[in-house]
Amino acid sequence: MVDYLKRTWAVVDLDAIEHNFQVIRDSLPEDCKMMAVVKADAYGHGDIAVARTCGKLGVDWFAVSNIEEAISLRRQGIGHPILVLGFTPPELVCELSHYHITQALISLDYARSLQEFACQFAVTVDVHIKADTGMSRLGFAASHGEFTQALEELKEVAAMSQLHIGGIFTHFPCSDEGSPESIAFVEEQIVSFRAFCAAIEKMGIPLPLKHCCNSAGILNYRHAAMDMVRPGCILYGFGQGDDLGNRMDLWPAMELYTTVAMVKTVPAGTQVGYGRTFTAPKEMKIASCTIGYADGYSRHLSNKGYMLIHGQKAPIVGRVCMDQLMLDVTDIPQVKQGDVVTVFGPSDGAYLSAEEVSAMAGTIPNDFLSEISKRVPRIYKKNGSEFAVNDIVRRLYEEK
Ligand SMILES: *Cc1c(COP(=O)(O)O)cnc(C)c1O
């Protein structure tokens, strides 16, 4: 590894992505397509590295959250179909059309705007209808099997000359929850979605691709895989911590490491860090480390989280600073400057998972991992050895 990277770095194992992809693929019916969700820079793993890996494995589609992410993939040579899951300003129809990006069609008003701009610029846009079956975020209303108005609206959409409907999808708000109410809710969503699709097709509007399963949907509602599934977190090997108990053999793809900058012994009564929120109850050994909230390590972990050094737990003492934090290493005598600290991942036979760290921070891995900041270099491993480095440390800023 290049020396200048030895401050804080993430290791992304592309073999793990490949393994997870195959495991997910093998769990699905033969003809079910895979749409890899690579939004938010592939949940912090790096979208281009992940997209290329999935591309080689025969992924069918990619999903992103916005048009910038989609264009970025296109500019880096990704030619697969891409669905934008969220809102794109309708003024950008030319970009959608030019880059062959499929847009989620989120409402009738939105369809009208798209159609208007598409007419103005004489372009056509591919869309997937978004059905709202209970998430109450985006989409044509189809909850509880009630969709009379949505059918009227879609009749108007189907007549729009510049929009091409290539599919339909919906989203589950609680497919990871094991309570009888949550299970009943998702099952009702699936029934509503199927009925809605059937009614649309009965109006003579073909829906070549129907999809609804996110990761937890794939794990827990495989009977609803339909034409395509949209795995996000399980592709990266996390997010199985739900209470339905269905598991796959997934490998976490990311590990995060930092370094000890200084070790010192402090007498009882010493206060540590901003706000002096920690007071040493006895003589202690403290290791200052080179990671902070600007690297994405949540400040909520102040006086709460822990890391691993030489396979042993080192609790955070005091507040997490912007670029540094302090660990109690009193019980790990051999710690010295330059030692590698595991933020999450393996450490001399011990393991601290991203799930555990996220839980300590009061959040979920999707949030925690996608927050790991751009200043943390990603080192990519393939076939067990270093394959690529995302060298953002040496990025340049040049004014014209
Ligand atoms: C983010 C997202 C997904 C993937 O979610 P995971 O829970 O990470 O699998 C799938 N579908 C939609 C609409 C999403 O927004």
Tab-separated table of C-alpha atoms and ligand atoms in Angstrom:
chain	number	residue	atom	x	y	z
A	1	MET	CA	0.000	0.000	0.000
A	2	VAL	CA	1.241	3.480	-0.843
A	3	ASP	CA	2.625	5.220	2.238
A	4	TYR	CA	0.715	8.448	1.947
A	5	LEU	CA	-2.485	6.459	2.280
A	6	LYS	CA	-1.625	5.220	5.759
A	7	ARG	CA	-3.795	7.615	7.704
A	8	THR	CA	-7.302	6.220	7.349
A	9	TRP	CA	-8.300	3.929	4.512
A	10	ALA	CA	-11.042	1.593	3.413
A	11	VAL	CA	-10.378	-1.784	1.840
A	12	VAL	CA	-13.062	-2.884	-0.596
A	13	ASP	CA	-12.935	-6.557	-1.517
A	14	LEU	CA	-14.273	-7.005	-5.041
A	15	ASP	CA	-14.207	-10.785	-4.562
A	16	ALA	CA	-16.799	-10.295	-1.803
A	17	ILE	CA	-19.009	-8.259	-4.156
A	18	GLU	CA	-18.635	-11.016	-6.739
A	19	HIS	CA	-19.426	-13.724	-4.185
A	20	ASN	CA	-22.492	-11.851	-2.902
A	21	PHE	CA	-23.720	-11.227	-6.429
A	22	GLN	CA	-23.519	-14.961	-7.219
A	23	VAL	CA	-25.211	-15.956	-3.950
A	24	ILE	CA	-28.091	-13.564	-4.637
A	25	ARG	CA	-28.284	-14.664	-8.270
A	26	ASP	CA	-28.382	-18.363	-7.258
A	27	SER	CA	-31.254	-17.726	-4.840
A	28	LEU	CA	-33.504	-16.383	-7.597
A	29	PRO	CA	-35.495	-17.997	-10.390
A	30	GLU	CA	-33.444	-18.482	-13.563
A	31	ASP	CA	-35.204	-15.759	-15.563
A	32	CYS	CA	-35.267	-13.113	-12.818
A	33	LYS	CA	-33.127	-10.108	-13.722
A	34	MET	CA	-30.696	-8.346	-11.384
A	35	MET	CA	-30.663	-4.569	-10.938
A	36	ALA	CA	-27.645	-3.718	-8.798
A	37	VAL	CA	-28.319	-0.646	-6.664
A	38	VAL	CA	-25.177	1.507	-6.804
A	39	LYS	CA	-26.602	4.786	-5.511
A	40	ALA	CA	-24.574	6.988	-3.161
A	41	ASP	CA	-21.303	5.839	-4.751
A	42	ALA	CA	-22.338	2.220	-4.227
A	43	TYR	CA	-23.101	2.784	-0.522
A	44	GLY	CA	-19.634	4.274	-0.133
A	45	HIS	CA	-17.824	1.384	-1.839
A	46	GLY	CA	-17.195	3.258	-5.103
A	47	ASP	CA	-19.757	2.981	-7.889
A	48	ILE	CA	-17.435	2.462	-10.819
A	49	ALA	CA	-15.495	-0.408	-9.234
A	50	VAL	CA	-18.745	-2.088	-8.168
A	51	ALA	CA	-20.473	-1.461	-11.506
A	52	ARG	CA	-17.570	-2.947	-13.469
A	53	THR	CA	-17.488	-5.978	-11.177
A	54	CYS	CA	-21.236	-6.568	-11.567
A	55	GLY	CA	-20.979	-5.888	-15.292
A	56	LYS	CA	-18.566	-8.780	-15.710
A	57	LEU	CA	-20.968	-11.031	-13.800
A	58	GLY	CA	-23.848	-10.331	-16.156
A	59	VAL	CA	-25.873	-7.821	-14.177
A	60	ASP	CA	-28.909	-6.650	-16.156
A	61	TRP	CA	-29.528	-3.169	-14.784
A	62	PHE	CA	-28.132	-0.560	-12.422
A	63	ALA	CA	-30.140	1.709	-10.147
A	64	VAL	CA	-28.954	5.095	-8.896
A	65	SER	CA	-30.627	7.845	-6.912
A	66	ASN	CA	-30.159	10.749	-9.294
A	67	ILE	CA	-29.117	11.772	-12.774
A	68	GLU	CA	-25.621	12.936	-11.762
A	69	GLU	CA	-24.807	9.433	-10.562
A	70	ALA	CA	-26.200	7.986	-13.779
A	71	ILE	CA	-24.218	10.328	-16.033
A	72	SER	CA	-21.079	9.645	-14.025
A	73	LEU	CA	-21.469	5.904	-14.693
A	74	ARG	CA	-22.066	6.566	-18.402
A	75	ARG	CA	-18.981	8.778	-18.651
A	76	GLN	CA	-16.943	5.969	-17.157
A	77	GLY	CA	-18.128	3.573	-19.812
A	78	ILE	CA	-21.045	1.765	-18.199
A	79	GLY	CA	-23.458	0.922	-21.022
A	80	HIS	CA	-26.065	-1.101	-19.122
A	81	PRO	CA	-29.605	0.165	-18.641
A	82	ILE	CA	-29.722	2.529	-15.646
A	83	LEU	CA	-32.819	3.491	-13.648
A	84	VAL	CA	-32.921	6.736	-11.685
A	85	LEU	CA	-35.001	5.886	-8.608
A	86	GLY	CA	-35.661	9.467	-7.535
A	87	PHE	CA	-36.641	12.834	-8.962
A	88	THR	CA	-34.882	14.332	-11.977
A	89	PRO	CA	-35.779	17.916	-12.884
A	90	PRO	CA	-37.925	17.489	-16.024
A	91	GLU	CA	-35.864	20.214	-17.733
A	92	LEU	CA	-33.141	17.564	-18.023
A	93	VAL	CA	-35.017	15.399	-20.556
A	94	CYS	CA	-32.223	15.912	-23.099
A	95	GLU	CA	-29.651	14.469	-20.685
A	96	LEU	CA	-31.949	11.537	-19.843
A	97	SER	CA	-32.461	10.869	-23.521
A	98	HIS	CA	-28.883	11.464	-24.627
A	99	TYR	CA	-27.406	9.142	-21.999
A	100	HIS	CA	-30.186	6.529	-22.370
A	101	ILE	CA	-31.138	6.822	-18.723
A	102	THR	CA	-34.475	5.416	-17.571
A	103	GLN	CA	-36.387	7.680	-15.217
A	104	ALA	CA	-38.799	6.721	-12.426
A	105	LEU	CA	-42.181	8.162	-13.357
A	106	ILE	CA	-43.311	9.419	-9.978
A	107	SER	CA	-46.656	11.160	-10.620
A	108	LEU	CA	-49.024	12.439	-13.271
A	109	ASP	CA	-47.821	16.018	-12.794
A	110	TYR	CA	-44.293	14.842	-13.297
A	111	ALA	CA	-45.248	12.912	-16.438
A	112	ARG	CA	-46.902	16.024	-17.865
A	113	SER	CA	-43.771	18.095	-17.270
A	114	LEU	CA	-41.520	15.461	-18.790
A	115	GLN	CA	-43.780	15.177	-21.828
A	116	GLU	CA	-43.845	18.943	-22.266
A	117	PHE	CA	-40.071	19.342	-22.168
A	118	ALA	CA	-39.565	16.231	-24.284
A	119	CYS	CA	-41.868	17.671	-26.966
A	120	GLN	CA	-40.075	20.986	-26.815
A	121	PHE	CA	-36.694	19.359	-27.400
A	122	ALA	CA	-38.028	16.576	-29.661
A	123	VAL	CA	-36.583	13.729	-27.550
A	124	THR	CA	-38.103	10.596	-26.061
A	125	VAL	CA	-37.610	9.354	-22.502
A	126	ASP	CA	-37.733	5.812	-21.128
A	127	VAL	CA	-39.605	5.517	-17.849
A	128	HIS	CA	-40.552	2.938	-15.252
A	129	ILE	CA	-43.840	3.721	-13.515
A	130	LYS	CA	-43.395	4.098	-9.755
A	131	ALA	CA	-46.316	2.627	-7.824
A	132	ASP	CA	-46.854	3.752	-4.233
A	133	THR	CA	-48.208	0.690	-2.448
A	134	GLY	CA	-47.540	1.918	1.082
A	135	MET	CA	-44.178	3.678	1.321
A	136	SER	CA	-45.853	7.088	0.816
A	137	ARG	CA	-42.766	8.568	-0.747
A	138	LEU	CA	-43.096	8.691	-4.533
A	139	GLY	CA	-45.418	7.135	-7.072
A	140	PHE	CA	-48.927	6.646	-8.376
A	141	ALA	CA	-51.266	5.820	-5.503
A	142	ALA	CA	-51.991	2.084	-5.310
A	143	SER	CA	-52.146	1.273	-1.582
A	144	HIS	CA	-54.642	-1.248	-0.213
A	145	GLY	CA	-55.623	-2.317	-3.718
A	146	GLU	CA	-57.192	1.090	-4.389
A	147	PHE	CA	-55.935	2.491	-7.658
A	148	THR	CA	-58.938	3.663	-9.705
A	149	GLN	CA	-57.581	7.188	-9.970
A	150	ALA	CA	-54.069	5.984	-10.765
A	151	LEU	CA	-55.444	3.969	-13.691
A	152	GLU	CA	-57.122	7.101	-15.062
A	153	GLU	CA	-53.852	8.985	-14.713
A	154	LEU	CA	-51.883	6.239	-16.433
A	155	LYS	CA	-54.337	6.251	-19.331
A	156	GLU	CA	-53.256	9.839	-19.915
A	157	VAL	CA	-49.573	8.892	-19.496
A	158	ALA	CA	-49.827	6.051	-21.993
A	159	ALA	CA	-50.999	8.521	-24.616
A	160	MET	CA	-47.964	10.765	-24.130
A	161	SER	CA	-45.998	10.655	-27.373
A	162	GLN	CA	-42.513	11.203	-25.921
A	163	LEU	CA	-42.626	8.811	-22.954
A	164	HIS	CA	-41.879	5.132	-23.341
A	165	ILE	CA	-43.017	2.899	-20.482
A	166	GLY	CA	-40.498	0.094	-20.006
A	167	GLY	CA	-41.622	-1.204	-16.637
A	168	ILE	CA	-43.136	-0.592	-13.234
A	169	PHE	CA	-41.866	-0.882	-9.683
A	170	THR	CA	-42.779	-0.379	-6.062
A	171	HIS	CA	-40.859	-0.319	-2.771
A	172	PHE	CA	-41.299	-1.947	0.647
A	173	PRO	CA	-40.957	0.164	3.805
A	174	CYS	CA	-40.725	-2.771	6.235
A	175	SER	CA	-39.615	-5.942	4.421
A	176	ASP	CA	-36.902	-6.326	7.096
A	177	GLU	CA	-39.331	-6.404	10.040
A	178	GLY	CA	-40.615	-9.604	11.599
A	179	SER	CA	-43.746	-8.425	13.404
A	180	PRO	CA	-47.002	-9.999	12.137
A	181	GLU	CA	-48.256	-6.472	11.259
A	182	SER	CA	-45.194	-5.733	9.112
A	183	ILE	CA	-45.380	-9.098	7.352
A	184	ALA	CA	-49.083	-8.594	6.645
A	185	PHE	CA	-48.325	-5.089	5.371
A	186	VAL	CA	-45.703	-6.263	2.852
A	187	GLU	CA	-47.868	-9.173	1.707
A	188	GLU	CA	-50.708	-6.719	1.103
A	189	GLN	CA	-48.349	-4.462	-0.843
A	190	ILE	CA	-47.423	-7.398	-3.058
A	191	VAL	CA	-51.096	-8.234	-3.681
A	192	SER	CA	-51.865	-4.565	-4.464
A	193	PHE	CA	-48.877	-4.308	-6.786
A	194	ARG	CA	-49.786	-7.441	-8.719
A	195	ALA	CA	-53.418	-6.299	-9.051
A	196	PHE	CA	-52.321	-2.824	-10.149
A	197	CYS	CA	-49.978	-4.280	-12.797
A	198	ALA	CA	-52.716	-6.594	-14.087
A	199	ALA	CA	-55.193	-3.708	-14.345
A	200	ILE	CA	-52.688	-1.564	-16.261
A	201	GLU	CA	-51.926	-4.379	-18.697
A	202	LYS	CA	-55.653	-4.941	-19.127
A	203	MET	CA	-55.893	-1.342	-20.352
A	204	GLY	CA	-53.491	-2.348	-23.127
A	205	ILE	CA	-50.348	-0.845	-21.576
A	206	PRO	CA	-47.584	-3.476	-21.616
A	207	LEU	CA	-45.267	-3.631	-18.580
A	208	PRO	CA	-42.207	-5.628	-19.667
A	209	LEU	CA	-40.406	-5.321	-16.305
A	210	LYS	CA	-42.180	-5.524	-12.948
A	211	HIS	CA	-40.006	-5.287	-9.853
A	212	CYS	CA	-40.429	-4.705	-6.145
A	213	CYS	CA	-37.792	-6.516	-4.042
A	214	ASN	CA	-35.031	-4.605	-2.267
A	215	SER	CA	-32.476	-6.616	-0.259
A	216	ALA	CA	-34.844	-7.526	2.559
A	217	GLY	CA	-37.493	-8.347	-0.030
A	218	ILE	CA	-35.102	-10.810	-1.662
A	219	LEU	CA	-34.319	-12.382	1.703
A	220	ASN	CA	-37.854	-12.565	3.036
A	221	TYR	CA	-40.341	-12.336	0.147
A	222	ARG	CA	-38.675	-14.254	-2.645
A	223	HIS	CA	-42.083	-15.237	-4.048
A	224	ALA	CA	-42.338	-11.573	-5.118
A	225	ALA	CA	-39.104	-11.547	-7.149
A	226	MET	CA	-41.176	-11.066	-10.329
A	227	ASP	CA	-39.136	-9.965	-13.397
A	228	MET	CA	-36.270	-8.265	-11.558
A	229	VAL	CA	-34.895	-7.564	-8.062
A	230	ARG	CA	-33.038	-4.536	-6.697
A	231	PRO	CA	-30.396	-5.638	-4.186
A	232	GLY	CA	-28.491	-2.861	-2.435
A	233	CYS	CA	-27.008	-3.584	0.994
A	234	ILE	CA	-26.784	-7.375	0.612
A	235	LEU	CA	-24.648	-6.903	-2.484
A	236	TYR	CA	-22.145	-5.225	-0.159
A	237	GLY	CA	-22.522	-7.993	2.393
A	238	PHE	CA	-24.416	-6.261	5.159
A	239	GLY	CA	-27.973	-5.459	6.194
A	240	GLN	CA	-29.026	-8.971	7.130
A	241	GLY	CA	-29.555	-7.934	10.717
A	242	ASP	CA	-33.319	-8.040	10.426
A	243	ASP	CA	-35.578	-10.036	12.670
A	244	LEU	CA	-37.087	-12.454	10.158
A	245	GLY	CA	-34.117	-14.757	10.493
A	246	ASN	CA	-33.558	-15.402	6.781
A	247	ARG	CA	-29.868	-15.346	6.005
A	248	MET	CA	-27.586	-15.769	3.038
A	249	ASP	CA	-23.878	-16.562	3.098
A	250	LEU	CA	-22.740	-12.986	2.426
A	251	TRP	CA	-19.265	-11.504	2.816
A	252	PRO	CA	-18.849	-7.911	4.030
A	253	ALA	CA	-17.066	-6.073	1.218
A	254	MET	CA	-15.662	-3.146	3.160
A	255	GLU	CA	-13.193	-2.809	6.011
A	256	LEU	CA	-12.069	0.474	7.531
A	257	TYR	CA	-8.714	1.110	9.167
A	258	THR	CA	-6.895	3.951	10.836
A	259	THR	CA	-3.559	4.504	12.576
A	260	VAL	CA	-2.195	5.321	16.015
A	261	ALA	CA	-0.508	8.740	15.927
A	262	MET	CA	0.630	8.930	19.545
A	263	VAL	CA	0.461	6.912	22.745
A	264	LYS	CA	0.707	8.456	26.201
A	265	THR	CA	0.080	7.597	29.819
A	266	VAL	CA	-2.107	10.037	31.741
A	267	PRO	CA	-2.662	10.260	35.514
A	268	ALA	CA	-6.056	9.743	37.173
A	269	GLY	CA	-8.239	12.856	36.845
A	270	THR	CA	-6.978	13.789	33.341
A	271	GLN	CA	-9.741	15.071	31.100
A	272	VAL	CA	-9.745	14.079	27.467
A	273	GLY	CA	-10.887	15.947	24.346
A	274	TYR	CA	-13.308	18.734	23.478
A	275	GLY	CA	-15.737	19.658	26.218
A	276	ARG	CA	-13.657	17.608	28.693
A	277	THR	CA	-16.412	14.987	28.641
A	278	PHE	CA	-14.173	12.139	29.809
A	279	THR	CA	-12.196	12.068	33.043
A	280	ALA	CA	-9.685	9.266	33.584
A	281	PRO	CA	-10.763	7.334	36.725
A	282	LYS	CA	-7.240	5.939	37.122
A	283	GLU	CA	-3.895	6.114	35.389
A	284	MET	CA	-4.589	5.286	31.753
A	285	LYS	CA	-2.863	4.722	28.459
A	286	ILE	CA	-4.418	6.760	25.652
A	287	ALA	CA	-3.860	6.316	21.901
A	288	SER	CA	-4.699	9.248	19.642
A	289	CYS	CA	-5.845	8.014	16.215
A	290	THR	CA	-6.052	9.573	12.776
A	291	ILE	CA	-9.773	9.372	12.085
A	292	GLY	CA	-12.598	11.751	12.922
A	293	TYR	CA	-16.072	12.793	11.932
A	294	ALA	CA	-14.757	14.439	8.740
A	295	ASP	CA	-13.824	10.917	7.654
A	296	GLY	CA	-17.416	9.881	8.315
A	297	TYR	CA	-16.834	8.391	11.747
A	298	SER	CA	-19.930	9.628	13.532
A	299	ARG	CA	-19.562	12.080	16.406
A	300	HIS	CA	-22.427	10.144	18.013
A	301	LEU	CA	-19.796	7.525	18.874
A	302	SER	CA	-18.110	9.913	21.334
A	303	ASN	CA	-17.525	8.072	24.635
A	304	LYS	CA	-19.522	5.188	23.190
A	305	GLY	CA	-17.857	3.312	20.351
A	306	TYR	CA	-14.820	1.116	20.313
A	307	MET	CA	-12.206	-0.084	17.821
A	308	LEU	CA	-9.859	-3.061	17.686
A	309	ILE	CA	-6.092	-2.986	18.085
A	310	HIS	CA	-4.131	-6.257	18.030
A	311	GLY	CA	-7.492	-8.039	18.265
A	312	GLN	CA	-8.477	-6.273	21.485
A	313	LYS	CA	-11.217	-3.752	22.235
A	314	ALA	CA	-10.140	-0.137	22.615
A	315	PRO	CA	-13.019	2.113	23.759
A	316	ILE	CA	-13.349	5.707	22.523
A	317	VAL	CA	-12.763	8.222	25.303
A	318	GLY	CA	-13.915	11.809	24.945
A	319	ARG	CA	-15.539	13.354	21.908
A	320	VAL	CA	-14.772	12.314	18.360
A	321	CYS	CA	-12.938	15.303	16.821
A	322	MET	CA	-13.021	16.342	13.184
A	323	ASP	CA	-9.855	14.448	12.235
A	324	GLN	CA	-8.838	12.505	15.337
A	325	LEU	CA	-10.124	10.604	18.302
A	326	MET	CA	-8.709	9.042	21.447
A	327	LEU	CA	-8.844	5.398	22.486
A	328	ASP	CA	-8.336	3.803	25.873
A	329	VAL	CA	-5.553	1.261	25.335
A	330	THR	CA	-4.679	0.739	29.002
A	331	ASP	CA	-5.178	-3.021	28.657
A	332	ILE	CA	-3.310	-3.375	25.349
A	333	PRO	CA	0.288	-2.899	26.451
A	334	GLN	CA	2.080	-3.331	23.113
A	335	VAL	CA	0.286	-0.449	21.319
A	336	LYS	CA	2.647	2.026	19.670
A	337	GLN	CA	2.720	4.814	17.120
A	338	GLY	CA	1.944	3.569	13.622
A	339	ASP	CA	-0.096	0.555	14.714
A	340	VAL	CA	-3.086	-0.273	12.549
A	341	VAL	CA	-6.483	0.222	14.197
A	342	THR	CA	-9.538	-1.647	12.898
A	343	VAL	CA	-12.540	0.666	12.768
A	344	PHE	CA	-14.565	-2.221	11.395
A	345	GLY	CA	-13.324	-5.471	9.930
A	346	PRO	CA	-10.846	-8.099	11.150
A	347	SER	CA	-8.067	-7.606	13.681
A	348	ASP	CA	-5.793	-10.487	14.715
A	349	GLY	CA	-8.544	-13.090	14.804
A	350	ALA	CA	-11.183	-10.746	16.249
A	351	TYR	CA	-13.877	-9.092	14.143
A	352	LEU	CA	-15.910	-5.910	14.528
A	353	SER	CA	-18.750	-5.646	12.024
A	354	ALA	CA	-20.047	-2.517	10.300
A	355	GLU	CA	-23.456	-3.494	11.698
A	356	GLU	CA	-22.155	-3.302	15.276
A	357	VAL	CA	-20.481	0.055	14.727
A	358	SER	CA	-23.623	1.449	13.056
A	359	ALA	CA	-25.749	0.205	15.942
A	360	MET	CA	-23.417	1.875	18.465
A	361	ALA	CA	-23.899	5.104	16.478
A	362	GLY	CA	-27.666	4.604	16.620
A	363	THR	CA	-28.057	4.019	12.898
A	364	ILE	CA	-27.910	1.389	10.126
A	365	PRO	CA	-24.965	0.345	7.916
A	366	ASN	CA	-26.577	1.974	4.823
A	367	ASP	CA	-26.235	5.304	6.599
A	368	PHE	CA	-22.870	4.697	8.229
A	369	LEU	CA	-21.076	3.313	5.162
A	370	SER	CA	-22.412	5.893	2.725
A	371	GLU	CA	-21.181	8.607	5.116
A	372	ILE	CA	-17.561	7.454	4.935
A	373	SER	CA	-16.165	10.529	3.322
A	374	LYS	CA	-14.432	11.072	0.018
A	375	ARG	CA	-11.181	11.877	1.759
A	376	VAL	CA	-10.889	8.240	2.847
A	377	PRO	CA	-9.077	6.429	0.031
A	378	ARG	CA	-10.597	3.169	-1.154
A	379	ILE	CA	-8.149	0.352	-1.788
A	380	TYR	CA	-9.637	-2.349	-3.992
A	381	LYS	CA	-8.689	-5.983	-3.566
A	382	LYS	CA	-9.258	-8.646	-6.194
A	383	ASN	CA	-8.126	-12.276	-6.045
A	384	GLY	CA	-6.709	-11.471	-2.624
A	385	SER	CA	-4.314	-8.751	-3.716
A	386	GLU	CA	-4.376	-5.014	-4.287
A	387	PHE	CA	-6.023	-4.212	-7.568
A	388	ALA	CA	-6.715	-0.488	-7.636
A	389	VAL	CA	-6.610	2.624	-5.516
A	390	ASN	CA	-9.082	5.458	-5.701
A	391	ASP	CA	-6.531	8.220	-5.318
A	392	ILE	CA	-8.662	11.074	-4.129
A	393	VAL	CA	-6.036	12.237	-1.677
A	394	ARG	CA	-4.058	13.825	-4.494
A	395	ARG	CA	-6.996	15.356	-6.285
A	396	LEU	CA	-6.251	18.659	-7.935
A	397	TYR	CA	-8.143	21.919	-7.983
A	398	GLU	CA	-7.246	24.203	-10.845
A	399	GLU	CA	-8.867	27.545	-11.525
A	400	LYS	CA	-9.242	28.788	-15.049
B	1	LIG	C1	-32.176	1.994	-2.038
B	1	LIG	C2	-33.239	1.278	-2.758
B	1	LIG	C3	-33.130	-0.106	-2.975
B	1	LIG	C4	-32.049	-0.961	-2.354
B	1	LIG	O1	-32.276	-1.009	-0.972
B	1	LIG	P1	-31.493	-2.053	-0.015
B	1	LIG	O2	-32.339	-2.112	1.190
B	1	LIG	O3	-30.161	-1.482	0.236
B	1	LIG	O4	-31.440	-3.320	-0.773
B	1	LIG	C5	-34.096	-0.715	-3.758
B	1	LIG	N1	-35.123	0.010	-4.274
B	1	LIG	C6	-35.264	1.328	-4.061
B	1	LIG	C7	-36.430	2.042	-4.647
B	1	LIG	C8	-34.339	2.010	-3.288
B	1	LIG	O5	-34.490	3.319	-3.052
